[in-house]
Short mmCIF file of C-alpha atoms and ligand atoms in Angstrom, two decimals:
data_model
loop_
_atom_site.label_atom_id
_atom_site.label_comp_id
_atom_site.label_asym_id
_atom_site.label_seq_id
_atom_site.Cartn_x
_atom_site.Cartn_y
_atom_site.Cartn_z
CA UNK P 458 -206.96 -227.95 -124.27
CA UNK P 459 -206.65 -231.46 -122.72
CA UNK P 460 -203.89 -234.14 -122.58
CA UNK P 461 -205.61 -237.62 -122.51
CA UNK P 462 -203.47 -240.65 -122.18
CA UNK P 463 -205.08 -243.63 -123.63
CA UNK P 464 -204.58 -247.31 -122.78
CA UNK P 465 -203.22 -250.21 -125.38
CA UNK P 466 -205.39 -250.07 -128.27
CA UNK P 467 -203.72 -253.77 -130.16
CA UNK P 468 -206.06 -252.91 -133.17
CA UNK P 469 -209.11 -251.32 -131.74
CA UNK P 470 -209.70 -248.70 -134.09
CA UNK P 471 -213.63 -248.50 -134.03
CA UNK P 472 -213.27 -248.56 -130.29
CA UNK P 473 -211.03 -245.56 -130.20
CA UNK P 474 -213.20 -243.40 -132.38
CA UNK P 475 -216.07 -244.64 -130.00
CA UNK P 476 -213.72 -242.81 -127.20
CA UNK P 477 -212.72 -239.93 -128.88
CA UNK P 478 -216.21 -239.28 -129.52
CA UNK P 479 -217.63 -239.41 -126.11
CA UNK P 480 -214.66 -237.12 -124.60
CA UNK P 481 -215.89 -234.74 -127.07
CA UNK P 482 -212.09 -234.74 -128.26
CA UNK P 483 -211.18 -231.35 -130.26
CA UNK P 484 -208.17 -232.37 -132.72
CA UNK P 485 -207.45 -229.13 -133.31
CA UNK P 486 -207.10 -228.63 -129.05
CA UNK P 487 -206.54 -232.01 -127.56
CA UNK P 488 -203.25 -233.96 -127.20
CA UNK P 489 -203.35 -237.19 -127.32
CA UNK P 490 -200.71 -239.86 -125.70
CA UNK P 491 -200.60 -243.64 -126.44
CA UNK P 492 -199.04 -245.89 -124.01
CA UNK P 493 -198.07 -248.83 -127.02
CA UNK P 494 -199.09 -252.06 -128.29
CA UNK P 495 -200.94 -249.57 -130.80
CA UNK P 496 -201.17 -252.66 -133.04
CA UNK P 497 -201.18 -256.26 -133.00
CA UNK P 498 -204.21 -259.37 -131.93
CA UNK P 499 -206.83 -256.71 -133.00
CA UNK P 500 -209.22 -256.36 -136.13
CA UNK P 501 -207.79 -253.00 -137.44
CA UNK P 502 -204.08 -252.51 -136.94
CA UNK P 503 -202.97 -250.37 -139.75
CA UNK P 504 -205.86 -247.74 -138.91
CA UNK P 505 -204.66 -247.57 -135.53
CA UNK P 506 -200.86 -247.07 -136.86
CA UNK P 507 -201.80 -244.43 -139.53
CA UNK P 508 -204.43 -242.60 -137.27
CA UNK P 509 -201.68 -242.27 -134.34
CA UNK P 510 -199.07 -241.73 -137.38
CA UNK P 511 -200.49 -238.76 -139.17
CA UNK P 512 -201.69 -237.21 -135.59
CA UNK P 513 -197.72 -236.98 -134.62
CA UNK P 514 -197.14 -235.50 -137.85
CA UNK P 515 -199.31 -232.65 -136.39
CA UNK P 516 -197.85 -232.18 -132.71
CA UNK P 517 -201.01 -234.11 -131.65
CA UNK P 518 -200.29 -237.07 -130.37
CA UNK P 519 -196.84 -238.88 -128.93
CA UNK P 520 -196.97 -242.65 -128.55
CA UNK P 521 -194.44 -244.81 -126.68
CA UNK P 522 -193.42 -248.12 -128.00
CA UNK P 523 -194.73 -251.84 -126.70
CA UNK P 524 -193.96 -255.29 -127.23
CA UNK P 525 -196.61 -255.34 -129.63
CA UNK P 526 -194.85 -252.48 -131.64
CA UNK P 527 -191.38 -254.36 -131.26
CA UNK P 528 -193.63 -257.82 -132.99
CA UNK P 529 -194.54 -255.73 -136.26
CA UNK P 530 -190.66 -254.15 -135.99
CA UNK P 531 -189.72 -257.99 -136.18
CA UNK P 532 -192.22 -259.37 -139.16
CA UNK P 533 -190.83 -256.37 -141.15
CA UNK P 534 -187.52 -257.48 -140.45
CA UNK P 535 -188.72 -261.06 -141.54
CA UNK P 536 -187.86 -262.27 -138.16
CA UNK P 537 -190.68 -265.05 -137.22
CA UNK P 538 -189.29 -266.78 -134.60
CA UNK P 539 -191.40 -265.03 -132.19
CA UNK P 540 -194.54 -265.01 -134.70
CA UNK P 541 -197.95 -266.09 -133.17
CA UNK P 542 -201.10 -267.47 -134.67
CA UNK P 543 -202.75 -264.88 -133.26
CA UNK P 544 -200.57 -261.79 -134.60
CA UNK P 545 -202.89 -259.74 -137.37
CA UNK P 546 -199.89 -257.48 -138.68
CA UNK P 547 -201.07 -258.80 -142.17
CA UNK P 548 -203.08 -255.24 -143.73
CA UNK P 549 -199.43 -253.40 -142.35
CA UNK P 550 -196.75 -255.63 -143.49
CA UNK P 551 -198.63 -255.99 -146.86
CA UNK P 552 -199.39 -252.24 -147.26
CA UNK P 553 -197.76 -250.06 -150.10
CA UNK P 554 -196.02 -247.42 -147.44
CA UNK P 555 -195.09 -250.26 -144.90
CA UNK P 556 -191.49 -248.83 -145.28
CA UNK P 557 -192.94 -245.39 -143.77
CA UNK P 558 -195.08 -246.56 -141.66
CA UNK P 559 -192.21 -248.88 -140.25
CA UNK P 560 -189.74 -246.17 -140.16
CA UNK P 561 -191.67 -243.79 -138.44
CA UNK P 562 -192.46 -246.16 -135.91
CA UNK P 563 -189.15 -247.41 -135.05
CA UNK P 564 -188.36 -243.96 -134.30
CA UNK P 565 -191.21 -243.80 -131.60
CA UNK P 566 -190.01 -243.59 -127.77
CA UNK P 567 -189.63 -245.87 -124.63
CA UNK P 568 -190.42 -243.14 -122.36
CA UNK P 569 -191.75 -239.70 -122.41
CA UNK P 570 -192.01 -237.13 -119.69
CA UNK P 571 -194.40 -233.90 -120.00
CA UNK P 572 -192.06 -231.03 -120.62
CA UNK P 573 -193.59 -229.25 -117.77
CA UNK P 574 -195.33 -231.34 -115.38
CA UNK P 575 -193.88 -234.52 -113.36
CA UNK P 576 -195.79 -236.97 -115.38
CA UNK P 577 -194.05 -239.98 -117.45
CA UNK P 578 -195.61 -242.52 -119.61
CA UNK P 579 -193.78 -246.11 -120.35
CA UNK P 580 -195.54 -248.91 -121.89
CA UNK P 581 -194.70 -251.65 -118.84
CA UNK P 582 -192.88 -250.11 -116.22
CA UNK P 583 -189.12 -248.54 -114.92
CA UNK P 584 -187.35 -250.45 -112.67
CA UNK P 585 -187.01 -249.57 -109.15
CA UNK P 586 -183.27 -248.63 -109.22
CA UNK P 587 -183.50 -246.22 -111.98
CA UNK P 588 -184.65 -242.32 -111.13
CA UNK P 589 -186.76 -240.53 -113.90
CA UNK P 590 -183.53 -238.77 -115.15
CA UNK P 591 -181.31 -242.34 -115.52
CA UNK P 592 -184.67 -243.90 -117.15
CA UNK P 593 -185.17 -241.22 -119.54
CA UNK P 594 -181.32 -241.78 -120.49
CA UNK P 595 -181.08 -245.65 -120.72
CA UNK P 596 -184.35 -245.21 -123.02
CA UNK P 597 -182.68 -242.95 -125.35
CA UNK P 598 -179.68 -245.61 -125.52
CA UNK P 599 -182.34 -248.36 -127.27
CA UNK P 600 -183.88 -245.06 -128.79
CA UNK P 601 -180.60 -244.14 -130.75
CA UNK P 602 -180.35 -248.01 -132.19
CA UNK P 603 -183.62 -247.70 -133.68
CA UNK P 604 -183.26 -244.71 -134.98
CA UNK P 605 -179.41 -245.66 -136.98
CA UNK P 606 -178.00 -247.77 -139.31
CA UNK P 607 -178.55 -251.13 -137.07
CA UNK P 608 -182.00 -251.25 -135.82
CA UNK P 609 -182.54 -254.41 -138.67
CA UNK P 610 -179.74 -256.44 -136.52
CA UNK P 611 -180.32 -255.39 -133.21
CA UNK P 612 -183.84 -256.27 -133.70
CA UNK P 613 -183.11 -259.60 -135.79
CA UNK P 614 -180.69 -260.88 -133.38
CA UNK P 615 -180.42 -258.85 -130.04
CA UNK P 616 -183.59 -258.01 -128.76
CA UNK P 617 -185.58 -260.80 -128.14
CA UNK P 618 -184.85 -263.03 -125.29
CA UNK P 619 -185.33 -263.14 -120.83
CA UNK P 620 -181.56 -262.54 -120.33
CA UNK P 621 -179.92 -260.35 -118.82
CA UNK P 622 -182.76 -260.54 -116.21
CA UNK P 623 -180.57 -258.32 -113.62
CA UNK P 624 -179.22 -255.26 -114.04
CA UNK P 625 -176.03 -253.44 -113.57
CA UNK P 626 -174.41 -250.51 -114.17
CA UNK P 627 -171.70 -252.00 -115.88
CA UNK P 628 -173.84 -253.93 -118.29
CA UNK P 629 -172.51 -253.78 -121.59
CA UNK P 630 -173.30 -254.00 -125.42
CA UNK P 631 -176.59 -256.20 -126.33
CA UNK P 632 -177.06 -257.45 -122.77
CA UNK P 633 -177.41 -254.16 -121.77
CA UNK P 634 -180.07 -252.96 -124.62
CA UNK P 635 -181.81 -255.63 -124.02
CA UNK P 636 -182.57 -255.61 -119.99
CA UNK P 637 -183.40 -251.86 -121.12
CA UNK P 638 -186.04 -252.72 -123.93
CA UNK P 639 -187.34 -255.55 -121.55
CA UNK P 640 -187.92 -253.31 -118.59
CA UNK P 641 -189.58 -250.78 -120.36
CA UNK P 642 -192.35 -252.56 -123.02
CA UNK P 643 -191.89 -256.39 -120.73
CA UNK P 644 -191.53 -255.75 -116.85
CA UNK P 645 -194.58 -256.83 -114.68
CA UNK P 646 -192.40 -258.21 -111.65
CA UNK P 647 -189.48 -257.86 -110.58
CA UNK P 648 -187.23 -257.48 -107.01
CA UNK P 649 -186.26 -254.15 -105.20
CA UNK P 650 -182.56 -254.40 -107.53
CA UNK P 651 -184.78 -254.27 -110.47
CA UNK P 652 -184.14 -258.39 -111.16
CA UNK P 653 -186.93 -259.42 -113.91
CA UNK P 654 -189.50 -261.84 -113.72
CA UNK P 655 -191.45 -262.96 -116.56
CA UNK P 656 -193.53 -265.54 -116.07
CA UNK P 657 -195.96 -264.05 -113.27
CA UNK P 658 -198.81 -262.60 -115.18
CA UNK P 659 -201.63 -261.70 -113.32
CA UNK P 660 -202.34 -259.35 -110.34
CA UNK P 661 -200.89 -259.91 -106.96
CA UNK P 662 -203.29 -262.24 -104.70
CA UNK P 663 -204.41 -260.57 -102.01
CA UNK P 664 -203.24 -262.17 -98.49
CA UNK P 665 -200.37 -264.14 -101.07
CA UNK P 666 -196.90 -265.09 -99.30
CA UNK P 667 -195.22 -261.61 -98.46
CA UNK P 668 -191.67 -263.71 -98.53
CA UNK P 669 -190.98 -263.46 -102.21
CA UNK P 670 -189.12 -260.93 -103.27
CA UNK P 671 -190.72 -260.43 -106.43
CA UNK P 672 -193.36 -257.55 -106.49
CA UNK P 673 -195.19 -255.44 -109.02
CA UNK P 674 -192.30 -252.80 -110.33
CA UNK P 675 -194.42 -249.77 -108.95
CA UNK P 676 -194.62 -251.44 -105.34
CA UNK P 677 -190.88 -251.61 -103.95
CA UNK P 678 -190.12 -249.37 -101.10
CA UNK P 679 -187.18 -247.94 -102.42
CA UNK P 680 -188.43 -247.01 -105.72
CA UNK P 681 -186.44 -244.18 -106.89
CA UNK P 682 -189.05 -242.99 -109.85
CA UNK P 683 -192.19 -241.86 -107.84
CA UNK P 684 -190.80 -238.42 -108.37
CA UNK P 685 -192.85 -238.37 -111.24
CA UNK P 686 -196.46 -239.83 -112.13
CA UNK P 687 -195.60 -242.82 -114.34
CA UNK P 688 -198.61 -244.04 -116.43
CA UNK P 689 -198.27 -247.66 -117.74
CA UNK P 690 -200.34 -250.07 -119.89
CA UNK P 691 -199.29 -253.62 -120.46
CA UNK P 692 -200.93 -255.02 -117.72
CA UNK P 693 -204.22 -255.63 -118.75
CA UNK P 694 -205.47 -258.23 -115.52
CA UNK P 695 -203.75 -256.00 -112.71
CA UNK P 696 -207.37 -253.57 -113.76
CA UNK P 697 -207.33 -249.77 -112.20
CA UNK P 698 -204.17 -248.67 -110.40
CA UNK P 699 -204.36 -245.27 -108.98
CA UNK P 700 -201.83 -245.62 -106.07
CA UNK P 701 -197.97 -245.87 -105.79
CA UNK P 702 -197.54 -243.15 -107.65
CA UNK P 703 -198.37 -245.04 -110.99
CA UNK P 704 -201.31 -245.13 -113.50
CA UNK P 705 -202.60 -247.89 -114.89
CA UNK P 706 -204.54 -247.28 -118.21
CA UNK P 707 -204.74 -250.76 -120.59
CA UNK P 708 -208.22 -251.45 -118.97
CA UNK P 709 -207.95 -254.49 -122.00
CA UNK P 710 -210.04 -253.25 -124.27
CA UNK P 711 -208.46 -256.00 -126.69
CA UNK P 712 -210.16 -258.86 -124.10
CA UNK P 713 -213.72 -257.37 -123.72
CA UNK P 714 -212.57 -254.65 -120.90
CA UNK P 715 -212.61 -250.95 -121.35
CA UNK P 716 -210.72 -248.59 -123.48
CA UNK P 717 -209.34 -245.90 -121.12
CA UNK P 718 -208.42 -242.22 -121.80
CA UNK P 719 -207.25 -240.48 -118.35
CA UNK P 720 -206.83 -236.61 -118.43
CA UNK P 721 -203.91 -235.56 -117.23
CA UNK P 722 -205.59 -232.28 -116.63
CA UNK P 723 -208.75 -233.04 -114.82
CA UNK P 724 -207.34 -236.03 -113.68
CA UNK P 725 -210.60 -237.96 -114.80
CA UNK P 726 -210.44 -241.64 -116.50
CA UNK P 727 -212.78 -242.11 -119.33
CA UNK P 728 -213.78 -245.15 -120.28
CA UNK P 729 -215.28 -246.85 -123.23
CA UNK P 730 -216.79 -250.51 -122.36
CA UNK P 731 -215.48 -252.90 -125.08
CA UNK P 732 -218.06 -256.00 -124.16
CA UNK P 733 -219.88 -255.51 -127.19
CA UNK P 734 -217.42 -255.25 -130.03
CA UNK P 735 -214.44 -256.97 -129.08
CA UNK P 736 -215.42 -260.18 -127.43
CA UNK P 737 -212.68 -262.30 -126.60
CA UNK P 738 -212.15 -265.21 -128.54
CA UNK P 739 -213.21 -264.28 -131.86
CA UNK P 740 -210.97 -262.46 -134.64
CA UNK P 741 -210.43 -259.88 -132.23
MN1 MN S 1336 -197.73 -255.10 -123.94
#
């Protein structure tokens, strides 16, 4: 039996069966975990939902949601204000069980943590100020609005948007869901209080200024999550993090990269090279 944790697959389908065949992956064994953005800017988006779907039906797989995941959450609500050119959510939206497939993914977690080992999984990151027990618990507050009666409204009007970038304790009502949702599926940067920073993309520079405050989340002193192993995808340019205490795994496949499937077990990452199918700048 194996536990392999496999990076952002945004439509990759072919490329995933590519992986699953060279890890020799048993179904009937294996447990798979998919760190989000399971859809979205790839060629085959509603295999990828229905494959990860129907495996969670079984006890097989677990998936954690991205901001991809939250994008085909908002076209379903008919929300297109934050609708790109490059979104191919078409083959889901227009499918005749979209309302499953929909509701069992808005009922997919932020976070997961192994029931026995000190290993998480999080699509972006945690924030610094948050231990694994307080992030577990401010997931399961976004978590319990997607799973009730207002997940259409909190995702129609609430979630989208930078602000609050800082959090607080105290935080209240929408503010607070939505720091939460933007930490976990969002975060790249941010300061050792857990203050967000979108607009820094890439990896840090090597020799950069050390004066700003803004580092990776994983790289503040006083983290208070490296209790546990936290394996994140998201951050497709930062490339292969083994340090910290984190895990990088979304190798981006999507952008002619590798697909990466790490076992938690052996502790080995497997990779599949994506050069060949999924060049960037075509449909893909
Ligand atoms: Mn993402």
């Amino acid at each position: 039996m194996a536990t392999y944790i496999i990076g952002d697959l945004q439509g990759c389908f072919d490329e995933l069966m590519q992986l699953l065949k060279q890890i020799d992956y048993d179904p009937a064994q294996d447990e798979l975990w998919f760190a989000g953005d399971i859809v979205n800017r790839g060629p085959k988006s509603l295999e990828c939902l229905q494959f990860v779907k129907n495996l969670n039906a079984q006890g097989k797989a677990k998936m954690v949601l991205g901001n991809h995941d939250f994008q085909l959450l908002a076209a379903y609500c008919g929300l297109h204000d934050y609708a790109s050119k490059s979104d191919t959510l078409g083959d889901i939206l227009s499918h005749s069980e979209v309302d499953k497939l929909i509701d069992w993914l808005r009922q997919q977690p932020l976070m997961i943590h192994h029931p026995l080992h000190p290993v998480a999984l999080v699509h972006a990151g945690v924030p610094p100020q948050w231990c694994i027990d307080e992030a577990l618990s401010h997931a399961k507050e976004v978590e319990s609005i997607l799973r009730g009666d207002q997940w259409q409204d909190f995702i129609r009007n609430h979630l989208f948007g930078a602000k609050p970038k800082q959090w607080h304790d105290g935080l209240q009502g929408w503010a607070r869901l939505r720091y939460i949702a933007n930490a976990f599926t969002r975060m790249r940067y941010c300061n050792a209080e857990g203050k967000l920073e979108f607009k820094q993309k890439n990896k840090p520079k090597p020799g950069a200024s050390t004066r700003t405050d803004y580092l990776p989340w994983f790289a503040h002193a006083n983290r208070r999550n490296k209790t546990s192993d936290i394996f994140f995808g998201h951050w497709s340019t930062l490339g292969v993090m083994d340090a910290y205490h984190v895990h990088s795994i979304d190798t981006g496949c999507l952008w002619g990269g590798y697909l990466t499937a790490y076992c938690l077990e052996t502790h080995k990452r497997h990779t599949l090279s994506c050069n060949i199918i999924c060049q960037p700048k075509t449909k893909c």
